[in-house]
Short mmCIF file of C-alpha atoms and ligand atoms in Angstrom, two decimals:
data_model
loop_
_atom_site.label_atom_id
_atom_site.label_comp_id
_atom_site.label_asym_id
_atom_site.label_seq_id
_atom_site.Cartn_x
_atom_site.Cartn_y
_atom_site.Cartn_z
CA MET A 216 -28.39 -13.10 -20.12
CA SER A 217 -27.68 -13.65 -24.16
CA ASN A 218 -23.75 -13.41 -24.91
CA LYS A 219 -24.60 -9.97 -26.15
CA GLU A 220 -25.95 -8.41 -23.60
CA ALA A 221 -23.33 -10.23 -21.37
CA GLY A 222 -20.73 -8.60 -24.63
CA LYS A 223 -22.53 -5.33 -22.98
CA SER A 224 -22.43 -5.84 -19.57
CA ALA A 225 -18.66 -7.43 -19.72
CA GLN A 226 -17.90 -2.85 -21.73
CA ASP A 227 -19.96 -1.38 -19.29
CA PRO A 228 -20.38 -2.76 -15.51
CA LEU A 229 -22.78 -0.90 -15.20
CA ALA A 230 -25.26 -1.61 -18.70
CA ASP A 231 -27.13 -4.49 -16.89
CA THR A 232 -28.86 -3.38 -13.36
CA HIS A 233 -30.17 -6.72 -12.89
CA GLU A 234 -27.03 -7.92 -11.94
CA LEU A 235 -26.61 -4.75 -9.01
CA ILE A 236 -29.66 -5.97 -7.20
CA ALA A 237 -29.35 -9.26 -5.72
CA PRO A 238 -33.24 -10.93 -6.63
CA GLU A 239 -34.13 -12.11 -2.60
CA ILE A 240 -36.13 -10.07 -0.18
CA PRO A 241 -35.14 -11.22 3.17
CA ARG A 242 -38.31 -11.76 5.01
CA GLY A 243 -39.26 -9.00 8.04
CA ILE A 244 -36.79 -6.32 5.47
CA ASP A 245 -38.38 -3.07 3.97
CA ARG A 246 -38.86 -4.02 0.42
CA ARG A 247 -37.49 -0.23 -1.15
CA SER A 248 -34.91 -0.20 1.41
CA PHE A 249 -33.86 -3.21 0.72
CA LEU A 250 -33.13 -2.82 -2.59
CA MET A 251 -31.30 0.39 -2.26
CA ARG A 252 -28.75 -0.40 -0.09
CA SER A 253 -28.57 -3.59 -2.32
CA ALA A 254 -28.23 -2.11 -5.09
CA VAL A 255 -26.11 0.92 -3.86
CA GLY A 256 -23.67 -1.59 -2.86
CA GLY A 257 -23.90 -4.05 -6.14
CA ALA A 258 -22.80 -0.44 -7.74
CA ALA A 259 -20.05 0.69 -5.46
CA ALA A 260 -18.43 -3.61 -5.32
CA VAL A 261 -18.77 -2.56 -9.56
CA MET A 262 -17.05 0.62 -9.38
CA THR A 263 -14.44 -0.01 -6.63
CA GLY A 264 -13.80 -3.79 -8.41
CA CYS A 265 -14.60 -5.22 -4.95
CA SER A 266 -16.29 -8.37 -6.75
CA GLN A 267 -19.03 -9.43 -4.68
CA THR A 268 -21.72 -12.40 -5.51
CA PRO A 269 -25.60 -11.23 -4.63
CA GLU A 270 -26.12 -13.44 -2.26
CA GLN A 271 -22.98 -11.49 -0.75
CA ARG A 272 -25.32 -8.16 -1.10
CA THR A 273 -28.03 -9.48 0.05
CA ALA A 274 -26.51 -11.01 3.37
CA GLY A 275 -24.42 -7.03 3.11
CA ALA A 276 -28.34 -4.99 2.30
CA ALA A 277 -30.73 -7.47 5.15
CA ALA A 278 -27.39 -6.14 7.64
CA THR A 279 -27.77 -2.63 7.56
CA ALA A 280 -31.81 -2.44 6.08
CA LYS A 281 -33.59 -1.45 8.83
CA PRO A 282 -37.87 -2.96 8.77
CA GLU A 283 -38.47 0.98 8.83
CA ALA A 284 -36.82 3.71 9.14
CA PRO A 285 -37.93 7.04 10.65
CA ALA A 286 -36.25 9.75 10.24
CA ALA A 287 -35.35 9.83 13.25
CA ALA A 288 -34.33 13.53 14.93
CA ALA A 289 -31.47 12.42 17.43
CA PRO A 290 -32.65 12.58 20.92
CA PRO A 291 -32.50 16.68 22.27
CA LEU A 292 -29.36 17.29 24.68
CA ALA A 293 -30.52 17.50 28.33
CA PRO A 294 -30.96 21.08 29.30
CA ASP A 295 -28.59 21.11 31.90
CA LEU A 296 -25.95 20.26 30.54
CA ASN A 297 -23.47 23.49 30.49
CA VAL A 298 -23.10 22.87 26.81
CA VAL A 299 -27.10 23.95 26.64
CA LYS A 300 -27.03 26.25 29.28
CA LYS A 301 -23.92 28.39 28.03
CA GLY A 302 -26.29 29.92 24.86
CA GLU A 303 -27.59 32.57 27.40
CA GLY A 304 -24.39 34.67 29.30
CA PRO A 305 -21.75 36.42 27.27
CA VAL A 306 -19.04 34.00 26.17
CA LEU A 307 -16.27 33.87 28.29
CA THR A 308 -14.52 30.60 26.86
CA THR A 309 -10.35 31.79 26.62
CA VAL A 310 -7.49 30.52 23.45
CA ASP A 311 -6.27 27.76 26.41
CA GLU A 312 -8.98 26.40 25.99
CA PHE A 313 -10.24 26.59 22.58
CA TYR A 314 -7.41 25.94 20.91
CA LYS A 315 -5.76 22.42 22.54
CA VAL A 316 -2.87 19.88 21.17
CA GLY A 317 -3.14 16.66 21.75
CA PRO A 318 -2.92 13.06 19.50
CA GLY A 319 -5.71 12.68 16.33
CA PRO A 320 -8.36 10.92 14.62
CA SER A 321 -10.46 12.76 16.88
CA SER A 322 -11.06 15.89 19.86
CA SER A 323 -14.19 14.09 21.00
CA HIS A 324 -13.34 10.66 20.49
CA THR A 325 -9.81 10.44 21.32
CA ILE A 326 -9.57 14.04 23.47
CA GLY A 327 -12.13 14.68 25.23
CA PRO A 328 -12.12 11.48 26.58
CA MET A 329 -8.48 10.84 27.49
CA ARG A 330 -9.56 14.33 29.48
CA ILE A 331 -11.72 12.43 30.37
CA THR A 332 -9.90 9.59 32.44
CA TYR A 333 -7.43 11.32 33.71
CA ASP A 334 -10.10 13.29 34.92
CA PHE A 335 -10.96 10.34 37.44
CA TYR A 336 -7.73 9.29 37.80
CA GLN A 337 -7.38 13.01 39.73
CA ARG A 338 -10.37 12.83 41.65
CA ALA A 339 -9.46 8.85 42.37
CA THR A 340 -6.48 9.65 43.95
CA LYS A 341 -8.25 12.02 46.53
CA LEU A 342 -10.24 9.49 47.43
CA PRO A 343 -9.06 8.80 51.73
CA ALA A 344 -6.60 5.87 52.37
CA ASP A 345 -8.94 3.21 53.70
CA GLN A 346 -11.60 2.91 50.27
CA LEU A 347 -8.09 3.19 48.29
CA ALA A 348 -6.97 0.46 50.20
CA LYS A 349 -10.21 -1.91 49.21
CA ALA A 350 -9.93 -1.03 45.58
CA THR A 351 -9.39 -3.93 42.97
CA LYS A 352 -10.59 -2.21 39.22
CA LEU A 353 -10.53 0.65 37.52
CA GLN A 354 -13.53 0.32 34.88
CA VAL A 355 -14.59 3.05 31.62
CA ASN A 356 -17.85 2.11 30.09
CA LEU A 357 -18.81 4.32 26.76
CA PHE A 358 -21.82 4.68 24.83
CA GLY A 359 -23.98 6.37 22.19
CA SER A 360 -21.74 7.82 19.58
CA LEU A 361 -18.20 6.97 21.24
CA SER A 362 -19.27 3.65 21.14
CA ALA A 363 -20.82 3.26 17.79
CA THR A 364 -17.14 4.31 15.79
CA GLY A 365 -15.04 4.88 18.72
CA LYS A 366 -12.84 1.46 17.61
CA GLY A 367 -11.91 3.44 15.41
CA HIS A 368 -10.96 6.21 17.17
CA GLY A 369 -9.04 4.52 18.60
CA THR A 370 -11.39 5.50 21.91
CA GLU A 371 -10.56 2.82 24.07
CA ARG A 372 -6.38 3.49 23.76
CA ALA A 373 -7.01 7.20 24.41
CA ALA A 374 -9.72 6.09 27.83
CA LEU A 375 -6.45 3.90 28.95
CA ALA A 376 -3.63 6.32 28.15
CA GLY A 377 -5.46 9.00 30.36
CA LEU A 378 -6.40 6.55 33.65
CA ILE A 379 -2.47 5.96 33.89
CA GLY A 380 -1.97 9.35 33.76
CA ASN A 381 -1.46 10.80 29.81
CA GLU A 382 -2.71 13.94 29.44
CA PRO A 383 -3.49 14.88 25.45
CA ALA A 384 -1.38 17.41 24.75
CA THR A 385 2.05 15.01 26.15
CA VAL A 386 1.54 11.83 25.40
CA ASP A 387 3.48 10.55 23.08
CA PRO A 388 1.53 9.17 19.67
CA LYS A 389 4.23 6.31 20.15
CA PHE A 390 2.78 5.37 23.25
CA LEU A 391 -0.84 4.52 21.51
CA ASP A 392 0.27 3.50 18.82
CA GLY A 393 2.16 0.25 20.43
CA LEU A 394 -0.88 0.07 22.13
CA ARG A 395 -2.84 -0.84 18.89
CA ASP A 396 0.15 -2.57 17.93
CA LYS A 397 -0.07 -5.15 21.31
CA PRO A 398 -3.40 -4.26 22.60
CA ASP A 399 -3.35 -7.21 26.28
CA GLN A 400 -0.11 -4.95 27.25
CA VAL A 401 -0.92 -4.19 31.40
CA PHE A 402 -0.25 -1.18 32.92
CA PRO A 403 0.13 -0.43 37.07
CA VAL A 404 -1.69 2.52 38.16
CA LYS A 405 -1.00 3.70 41.03
CA LEU A 406 -3.61 4.77 44.11
CA GLY A 407 -1.86 5.83 47.64
CA SER A 408 -0.16 2.31 48.55
CA LYS A 409 -2.80 0.62 46.17
CA SER A 410 -1.85 -0.68 42.46
CA ILE A 411 -4.84 -2.36 40.37
CA ASP A 412 -3.90 -3.70 37.17
CA VAL A 413 -5.85 -1.86 33.61
CA SER A 414 -5.68 -2.82 29.80
CA LEU A 415 -8.37 -2.37 27.41
CA LYS A 416 -10.53 -4.66 28.90
CA ASP A 417 -11.32 -2.17 31.28
CA VAL A 418 -12.90 0.04 29.00
CA ILE A 419 -16.06 -1.62 27.51
CA TYR A 420 -18.13 -0.69 24.11
CA ASP A 421 -21.54 -0.21 26.22
CA ALA A 422 -24.77 0.26 25.06
CA THR A 423 -25.08 2.56 21.43
CA LYS A 424 -28.06 3.42 22.15
CA GLY A 425 -29.84 4.93 25.04
CA ASP A 426 -31.31 7.63 26.59
CA PHE A 427 -28.58 9.52 27.51
CA LYS A 428 -27.73 13.24 28.56
CA HIS A 429 -25.26 13.77 25.48
CA PRO A 430 -24.28 11.50 22.35
CA ASN A 431 -20.86 11.01 23.70
CA THR A 432 -21.28 9.91 27.36
CA MET A 433 -19.08 7.46 29.35
CA THR A 434 -18.85 6.78 33.10
CA VAL A 435 -15.36 5.57 34.63
CA LYS A 436 -15.48 3.82 37.92
CA LEU A 437 -13.24 2.74 40.63
CA LEU A 438 -14.60 -0.78 42.37
CA ALA A 439 -13.75 -2.69 45.31
CA GLY A 440 -15.01 -6.83 43.84
CA ASN A 441 -18.61 -5.07 43.46
CA ASP A 442 -19.05 -2.32 45.22
CA VAL A 443 -18.07 1.19 43.78
CA LEU A 444 -16.15 3.27 45.52
CA LEU A 445 -16.29 6.02 43.26
CA GLU A 446 -18.14 6.80 39.26
CA GLN A 447 -18.55 8.85 36.93
CA GLU A 448 -20.34 10.16 34.44
CA TYR A 449 -19.21 12.27 31.37
CA TYR A 450 -19.75 13.96 27.97
CA SER A 451 -17.36 14.65 25.67
CA VAL A 452 -19.57 17.72 24.20
CA GLY A 453 -17.04 18.19 20.84
CA GLY A 454 -13.61 19.81 19.75
CA GLY A 455 -11.58 18.23 23.38
CA PHE A 456 -14.59 19.78 25.87
CA ILE A 457 -15.40 18.36 28.88
CA GLU A 458 -18.14 18.15 31.25
CA ARG A 459 -19.45 15.56 34.36
CA LYS A 460 -22.23 14.67 36.06
CA GLY A 461 -23.58 18.04 38.48
CA TYR A 462 -20.63 19.91 36.45
CA THR A 463 -20.31 23.93 37.28
CA PRO A 464 -18.58 25.59 35.71
CA PRO A 465 -15.69 27.82 36.93
CA LYS A 466 -16.17 31.57 37.41
CA LYS A 467 -14.88 34.14 35.47
CA ASN A 468 -13.94 36.90 35.39
CA PRO A 469 -15.88 39.66 33.32
CA PRO A 470 -14.61 39.80 29.77
CA LYS A 471 -13.74 43.83 28.55
CA TYR A 472 -16.20 43.61 25.60
CA PRO A 473 -19.13 41.31 26.68
CA PHE A 474 -20.92 39.53 23.57
CA ARG A 475 -23.12 37.06 22.79
CA THR A 476 -22.89 37.32 19.13
CA MET A 477 -20.88 38.50 16.04
CA LYS A 478 -23.13 41.82 15.25
CA GLU A 479 -22.64 43.26 19.28
CA LEU A 480 -18.38 41.47 18.69
CA ARG A 481 -18.47 43.73 16.07
CA THR A 482 -20.14 47.01 17.40
CA HIS A 483 -17.59 46.65 20.19
CA ALA A 484 -14.73 46.20 16.93
CA ASP A 485 -16.09 49.46 14.65
CA THR A 486 -17.42 51.40 18.06
CA ASN A 487 -13.86 51.07 19.11
CA LYS A 488 -11.66 52.15 15.65
CA THR A 489 -9.83 48.18 16.00
CA THR A 490 -10.45 44.71 15.13
CA ILE A 491 -12.42 42.12 15.53
CA GLY A 492 -8.93 39.95 17.11
CA LYS A 493 -7.90 42.42 18.74
CA ILE A 494 -11.72 42.68 21.16
CA ILE A 495 -10.86 38.95 21.88
CA LEU A 496 -7.31 39.73 22.54
CA ALA A 497 -8.86 42.05 25.20
CA ASN A 498 -11.45 40.15 26.40
CA GLU A 499 -8.43 37.69 26.37
CA MET A 500 -6.07 39.42 29.10
CA SER A 501 -10.11 40.22 31.04
CA ILE A 502 -11.59 36.96 31.34
CA THR A 503 -7.33 34.85 32.53
CA GLY A 504 -5.54 38.18 33.96
CA LYS A 505 -2.62 37.30 31.31
CA SER A 506 -0.54 39.92 29.37
CA GLU A 507 -0.39 40.61 26.18
CA ALA A 508 2.72 38.39 25.66
CA GLU A 509 1.33 35.45 27.47
CA VAL A 510 -1.46 35.69 24.97
CA TYR A 511 -0.21 36.15 22.32
CA ALA A 512 3.05 33.53 22.99
CA TRP A 513 0.01 30.98 23.85
CA VAL A 514 -1.40 31.39 20.36
CA ASP A 515 2.55 31.18 18.81
CA LYS A 516 2.23 27.86 19.65
CA VAL A 517 -0.57 27.10 17.94
CA ILE A 518 0.66 28.66 15.24
CA ASN A 519 3.99 27.08 15.25
CA ALA A 520 1.88 23.58 15.79
CA MET A 521 0.27 23.75 12.90
CA VAL A 522 2.63 24.75 10.85
CA ALA A 523 5.04 21.47 11.83
CA THR A 524 1.78 19.55 11.78
CA VAL A 525 1.75 20.08 8.16
CA LYS A 526 4.98 20.32 7.73
CA SER A 527 5.42 16.33 9.32
CA GLY A 528 2.37 15.68 7.15
CA LEU A 529 4.07 16.39 3.75
CA SER A 530 7.54 14.90 4.86
CA MET A 531 5.66 11.17 4.85
CA PRO A 532 6.60 8.98 3.03
CA GLU A 533 4.11 8.75 -1.13
CA ASP A 534 3.18 5.44 -0.64
CA ASP A 535 2.22 5.54 3.24
CA VAL A 536 -0.80 3.92 3.98
CA LEU A 537 -2.55 4.88 7.58
CA PRO A 538 -3.22 3.09 9.82
CA GLY A 539 -6.60 1.13 9.55
CA PRO A 540 -8.90 -1.03 7.61
CA ILE A 541 -9.37 1.80 4.62
CA LYS A 542 -5.87 1.17 3.31
CA LEU A 543 -5.79 4.67 2.11
CA HIS A 544 -2.96 6.45 0.87
CA SER A 545 -1.28 9.14 1.61
CA LYS A 546 -1.48 11.59 -1.23
CA ALA A 547 -0.77 14.71 0.66
CA ALA A 548 2.75 14.36 -0.69
CA THR A 549 2.00 13.51 -4.61
CA VAL A 550 -0.62 16.54 -3.85
CA TYR A 551 1.30 18.49 -3.32
CA LYS A 552 4.41 18.02 -5.93
CA ARG A 553 2.47 17.36 -8.66
CA ALA A 554 0.01 21.00 -8.23
CA MET A 555 3.95 22.81 -7.62
CA ASP A 556 4.93 21.74 -11.26
CA ASP A 557 0.91 23.08 -12.63
CA LYS A 558 2.17 25.92 -15.37
CA PHE A 559 -1.73 28.02 -14.57
CA GLN A 560 -1.10 29.77 -11.09
CA SER A 561 -4.31 29.70 -9.92
CA ASP A 562 -4.75 26.26 -10.14
CA ARG A 563 -1.38 25.76 -8.20
CA GLY A 564 -2.48 27.61 -5.65
CA ILE A 565 -5.82 25.36 -4.95
CA GLY A 566 -3.16 22.21 -5.88
CA VAL A 567 -0.65 23.39 -2.62
CA LEU A 568 -3.79 25.05 -0.89
CA SER A 569 -5.35 21.44 -0.96
CA ALA A 570 -2.01 19.17 0.26
CA PHE A 571 -1.25 21.60 2.95
CA ALA A 572 -5.03 20.07 4.75
CA LEU A 573 -4.26 16.81 3.44
CA ALA A 574 -0.71 16.51 5.01
CA ALA A 575 -2.98 17.72 8.72
CA SER A 576 -5.24 15.89 8.07
CA GLU A 577 -3.41 12.50 7.15
CA GLU A 578 -1.19 13.26 10.72
CA ASN A 579 -4.96 13.51 12.46
CA GLY A 580 -5.73 10.02 10.46
CA ARG A 581 -2.29 8.47 11.78
CA GLY A 582 -3.05 9.29 15.91
CA HIS A 583 -0.38 11.78 15.93
CA LEU A 584 -0.61 15.23 17.63
CA VAL A 585 -2.53 17.47 16.38
CA ILE A 586 -4.34 20.66 16.71
CA THR A 587 -7.86 21.09 17.61
CA ALA A 588 -9.33 24.05 15.44
CA PRO A 589 -12.00 23.28 16.23
CA THR A 590 -12.13 19.17 16.44
CA GLY A 591 -9.76 16.08 15.17
CA GLY A 592 -11.23 15.53 12.05
CA SER A 593 -11.05 18.81 10.67
CA ALA A 594 -7.61 19.52 12.14
CA GLY A 595 -6.48 20.26 8.15
CA VAL A 596 -8.21 23.16 7.52
CA MET A 597 -6.78 26.18 9.58
CA PRO A 598 -3.23 24.72 9.29
CA ALA A 599 -3.40 24.78 5.56
CA LEU A 600 -4.85 28.55 5.86
CA VAL A 601 -2.02 29.27 8.36
CA TYR A 602 0.72 27.68 7.27
CA GLY A 603 -0.26 29.05 3.20
CA LEU A 604 -0.26 32.70 4.42
CA LEU A 605 3.10 32.45 6.41
CA GLU A 606 4.70 29.79 4.76
CA VAL A 607 4.24 30.63 1.53
CA ARG A 608 3.31 34.29 1.04
CA LYS A 609 5.16 34.96 4.09
CA VAL A 610 2.93 37.59 5.68
CA ASP A 611 3.11 39.41 8.93
CA ARG A 612 3.32 37.06 11.99
CA GLN A 613 1.09 39.67 14.10
CA LYS A 614 -1.28 39.47 11.75
CA VAL A 615 -1.50 35.47 11.93
CA ARG A 616 -1.83 35.77 15.60
CA GLU A 617 -4.76 38.83 15.10
CA GLY A 618 -5.99 36.69 12.61
CA MET A 619 -5.86 33.59 14.95
CA LEU A 620 -7.62 35.38 17.54
CA ALA A 621 -10.50 36.53 14.94
CA ALA A 622 -10.82 33.06 13.65
CA ALA A 623 -11.20 32.13 17.61
CA ALA A 624 -14.30 34.39 17.91
CA VAL A 625 -16.28 32.40 15.16
CA GLY A 626 -15.47 29.00 16.68
CA TYR A 627 -17.02 29.91 19.63
CA LEU A 628 -19.46 31.20 18.62
CA CYS A 629 -20.63 28.25 16.63
CA LYS A 630 -20.01 26.41 20.40
CA HIS A 631 -22.00 29.28 21.79
CA HIS A 632 -24.78 29.10 19.75
CA ALA A 633 -24.55 25.91 17.96
CA THR A 634 -22.04 23.04 18.56
CA LEU A 635 -18.99 21.87 17.79
CA SER A 636 -19.74 18.02 17.73
CA ALA A 637 -20.16 15.49 15.03
CA ALA A 638 -22.01 13.61 17.29
CA GLU A 639 -24.80 16.13 17.78
CA GLY A 640 -24.81 18.34 14.46
CA GLY A 641 -22.96 16.37 12.34
CA CYS A 642 -19.79 17.67 9.63
CA GLN A 643 -21.10 21.04 9.53
CA ALA A 644 -20.52 21.66 13.10
CA GLU A 645 -16.78 20.49 12.28
CA ILE A 646 -15.48 21.04 8.94
CA GLY A 647 -18.16 23.49 8.00
CA VAL A 648 -17.01 25.32 12.00
CA ALA A 649 -13.09 24.77 10.96
CA SER A 650 -13.85 26.60 7.12
CA SER A 651 -15.89 29.37 8.81
CA MET A 652 -12.80 30.09 11.27
CA ALA A 653 -10.45 30.12 8.66
CA ALA A 654 -12.19 32.44 6.18
CA ALA A 655 -12.35 34.79 9.49
CA LEU A 656 -8.13 34.05 9.97
CA THR A 657 -7.31 34.84 5.16
CA ALA A 658 -9.72 38.55 5.73
CA THR A 659 -7.87 39.64 9.29
CA VAL A 660 -4.79 38.45 8.34
CA PHE A 661 -5.11 41.01 4.58
CA ASP A 662 -6.38 44.14 6.74
CA ALA A 663 -9.99 43.42 5.84
CA GLU A 664 -12.75 45.35 7.77
CA SER A 665 -14.54 43.71 10.35
CA HIS A 666 -17.66 43.32 8.14
CA VAL A 667 -15.77 41.31 5.84
CA VAL A 668 -14.61 39.08 8.69
CA GLU A 669 -17.71 38.55 8.69
CA ASN A 670 -18.78 38.12 5.67
CA ALA A 671 -16.70 35.82 4.96
CA ALA A 672 -17.11 33.05 7.79
CA GLU A 673 -20.49 33.67 7.46
CA SER A 674 -20.10 32.26 3.78
CA ALA A 675 -18.38 29.35 4.61
CA LEU A 676 -19.96 28.27 7.02
CA GLU A 677 -23.23 28.69 4.88
CA HIS A 678 -22.44 26.43 2.33
CA HIS A 679 -21.09 23.93 4.53
CA LEU A 680 -24.56 23.81 6.14
CA GLY A 681 -26.51 19.95 6.80
CA MET A 682 -23.43 18.75 5.82
CA THR A 683 -23.23 15.48 7.54
CA CYS A 684 -20.76 12.85 9.31
CA ASP A 685 -20.51 9.54 8.03
CA PRO A 686 -17.16 8.26 8.11
CA VAL A 687 -16.30 5.15 6.97
CA ALA A 688 -15.67 1.92 9.16
CA GLY A 689 -15.17 4.67 11.81
CA TYR A 690 -12.46 5.98 10.76
CA VAL A 691 -11.32 10.09 10.32
CA GLN A 692 -10.39 9.28 6.91
CA VAL A 693 -13.00 8.86 4.49
CA PRO A 694 -14.52 11.14 3.45
CA CYS A 695 -13.17 13.88 6.97
CA ILE A 696 -9.47 14.15 5.42
CA GLU A 697 -10.50 15.05 1.81
CA ARG A 698 -12.64 16.75 3.42
CA CYS A 699 -10.63 18.89 5.08
CA ALA A 700 -8.53 19.77 1.58
CA PHE A 701 -12.57 21.36 0.66
CA GLY A 702 -12.90 23.67 3.30
CA ALA A 703 -9.58 25.07 3.51
CA VAL A 704 -10.66 25.97 -0.20
CA LYS A 705 -13.74 26.98 0.50
CA ALA A 706 -12.29 29.15 3.28
CA TRP A 707 -10.04 30.96 0.59
CA THR A 708 -13.40 31.39 -1.63
CA ALA A 709 -15.25 33.25 1.02
CA TYR A 710 -13.17 35.47 1.51
CA ALA A 711 -12.20 36.16 -2.00
CA ILE A 712 -16.11 36.35 -2.31
CA ALA A 713 -16.19 38.64 0.73
CA SER A 714 -13.65 40.74 -0.39
CA ASN A 715 -14.74 41.54 -4.23
CA GLU A 716 -18.53 41.98 -2.81
CA ILE A 717 -20.04 45.56 -1.58
CA ALA A 718 -20.49 44.29 2.61
CA SER A 719 -23.33 45.88 3.31
CA ARG A 720 -25.23 44.62 -0.02
CA HIS A 721 -24.11 40.57 1.62
CA ARG A 722 -27.93 39.44 2.73
CA VAL A 723 -27.16 36.94 5.39
CA ASP A 724 -25.28 37.38 8.29
CA PHE A 725 -23.28 35.13 10.22
CA ASP A 726 -25.58 34.73 13.24
CA ALA A 727 -28.15 33.58 11.50
CA THR A 728 -26.22 30.89 9.88
CA VAL A 729 -25.32 30.09 13.57
CA THR A 730 -28.74 30.02 14.03
CA ALA A 731 -29.13 27.70 11.01
CA LEU A 732 -26.36 25.29 11.60
CA ALA A 733 -28.15 24.92 15.62
CA GLU A 734 -31.35 24.25 13.54
CA THR A 735 -30.07 22.24 11.27
CA ALA A 736 -28.27 20.25 13.14
CA LYS A 737 -31.27 19.95 16.11
CA ASP A 738 -33.03 18.37 13.02
CA MET A 739 -30.43 16.63 11.50
CA ASN A 740 -31.13 12.55 11.55
CA SER A 741 -28.77 10.24 13.74
CA LYS A 742 -27.82 8.25 11.58
CA TYR A 743 -26.22 11.14 10.42
CA LYS A 744 -24.48 12.45 13.08
CA GLU A 745 -20.84 10.51 13.89
CA THR A 746 -22.43 6.90 13.97
CA SER A 747 -20.74 5.55 10.62
CA GLU A 748 -24.69 3.83 10.12
CA ALA A 749 -24.94 5.69 6.84
CA GLY A 750 -23.94 8.06 3.98
CA LEU A 751 -20.43 7.10 2.63
CA ALA A 752 -19.96 4.52 6.33
CA GLN A 753 -22.80 1.90 4.17
CA SER A 754 -22.67 2.66 0.43
CA VAL A 755 -18.68 1.96 0.23
CA THR A 756 -17.93 -1.37 0.03
CA LEU A 757 -14.01 -2.00 1.35
CA CYS A 758 -12.39 -4.51 0.18
S1 SF4 B 202 -17.51 13.07 8.82
FE1 SF4 B 202 -16.32 14.96 9.56
S2 SF4 B 202 -17.65 15.48 11.20
FE2 SF4 B 202 -17.32 13.34 10.35
S3 SF4 B 202 -15.49 12.58 11.73
FE3 SF4 B 202 -15.20 12.78 9.19
S4 SF4 B 202 -14.65 15.24 9.73
FE4 SF4 B 202 -15.23 14.86 11.28
#
C-alpha cells in the first residue's frame, strides 16, 4: 500500500477492504463462507475499535465457517409432545400458568430448567425408602439449545437451584448470583434418610445436536453408583412451560366460551356485547373454579411485579455493567433522564417508553425476578406499556386488568398454534408475541372495539415475522434488551395505526399471521433459533 493509500485508510477505516480480509483460506473451508466471515469479522473489529490481526481473523473465520452450510431447517418437534397436540382443542391455558414470576434471563433456559429439576426432586422424594438409601448421585444433562446457549443464560445455576428445592417464583436472585461468584459450592440434598451432595459439576452441558423431541431437552437422573434409580426426560417448551416424556396434561374444566382462534374469540365478545378481556375472565373462572376477585387478585400481582421491575431497573446506577463477557452498560436510567428533557412531546414519549422497556429487560439481564410475558427475553415489552399506562397516563387500573387478560389471549393463541420458544421459532416467537400482546393490552385499555384489538395485535406480530434469535455470546443482552424497547414502541405504533384506520379495511387477520408465525418458525434455519451460531452472535467481535 502506498503512503497515500495508507493515509486514506487511516482517515477512513473502510476505504481499503483488503485489510479486512485475511488472505489465506484454510484447506477444506468453503471460500465464499470464509471470505464473508473474515470480512464481517474485520469490519466489525474496525467499527468497534477492536484490533485484530488478519491471522486472528483467519482463525476466527475458520472456526465459524462451515465447509458446507446447507440451509438447515430445525428437525420437527415430536408429534406426541403436548405442545404440538394442543392446537387441536380449545384454548385451555390460564393466566397463572401463563404469566410466571421467575429469575431471568430466559424463561426457557432458567425458569423452565429450574421447574424441571424441582419437579424431579419432588418425584425422587417419593421413591421407596430402600431405594433412596442406595442413592449416591443426582445428575442433570442439558441438550440442544439448552446446551448451546445455556452457559450464557446461567442454565446450570437454575438447574442446580431447582434440584436443591428452589422454585422460580420464590428463589432469591442473590442465591443465583452467589452460585455464579462461587461456582464450587456444594449443597446437601435430602432424599429420605439419605443426603446427597450436589454442585454445578453435576449439571452437564451435553450434545448440542441430535434427534431430540424438542430443541430444549434435558434429562435428570438419580443414580446408585452406575445403576439408575430414577430417570426422566424433560422439555422446556417455551415461556417457562415444561413437559416430560409420557406427559399427559391435567384434565381441566371446559371454558365458558370455547375458542381456538381469534375469530371465534371475537365472535364471543361481539355476540355477548362485551370485551375480549371479559370473555377471558369468564373462561378463567370456569376452567379454574376461581372467583372474579381471585382472578383479578392474581392479575394484580402480575401488574405490580411488572411495575416493580421497571422501577427497579430505572433505579440502577447509570454506570452499572451487566453480568457476562459483553460488559454491557445499563442505559435505562440515562435514556429516561435524557428523554424527559426532550423538548418535543412525541420524542419524549418514545424515549421514555423505550427506557421503561430497557429497565425491565436489563433486570432480566441481571438475572433478577421478571415476569414471563410471554418469555424472559421479552420481559421488557409488556411492563413498559403497563408502567407507561398506569404510572404515566394514570389510566384506570381496572382497564389494565382487562388489558392483561386480552394480552394473555393473544399469547395463548400464539402458544396454541405456533410457539413461544425461540429455540423453536426464533425471536419472532418472543419479542414478536410480546409486542402483539402489548398492542392488545393498549387497545383494550383505551376501550377499543374487539376488531381494533385484533388488528393492533395482528399488526405488531406481522412486523416481527422472520425475526431471528442470535444472542451475542449466548447472553440475553444483545440484541435482546434493545429489542424489548423496539417491541414496546412497535406495540404502541400498532395500536396507533389500528385505532386510526377503518377496522374492517384491515386486510390481514390475526389468525393468518399466527399461521405465518408457525410456518416461518418451521422453515427458519436452526442456526437462528437460540443457538448463537449465526447472525449477530457471529458478526459481533467482543474484546
Ligand atoms: S434474540 Fe430474542 S429470542 Fe433470542 S434470546 Fe434475545 S430476546 Fe430472546
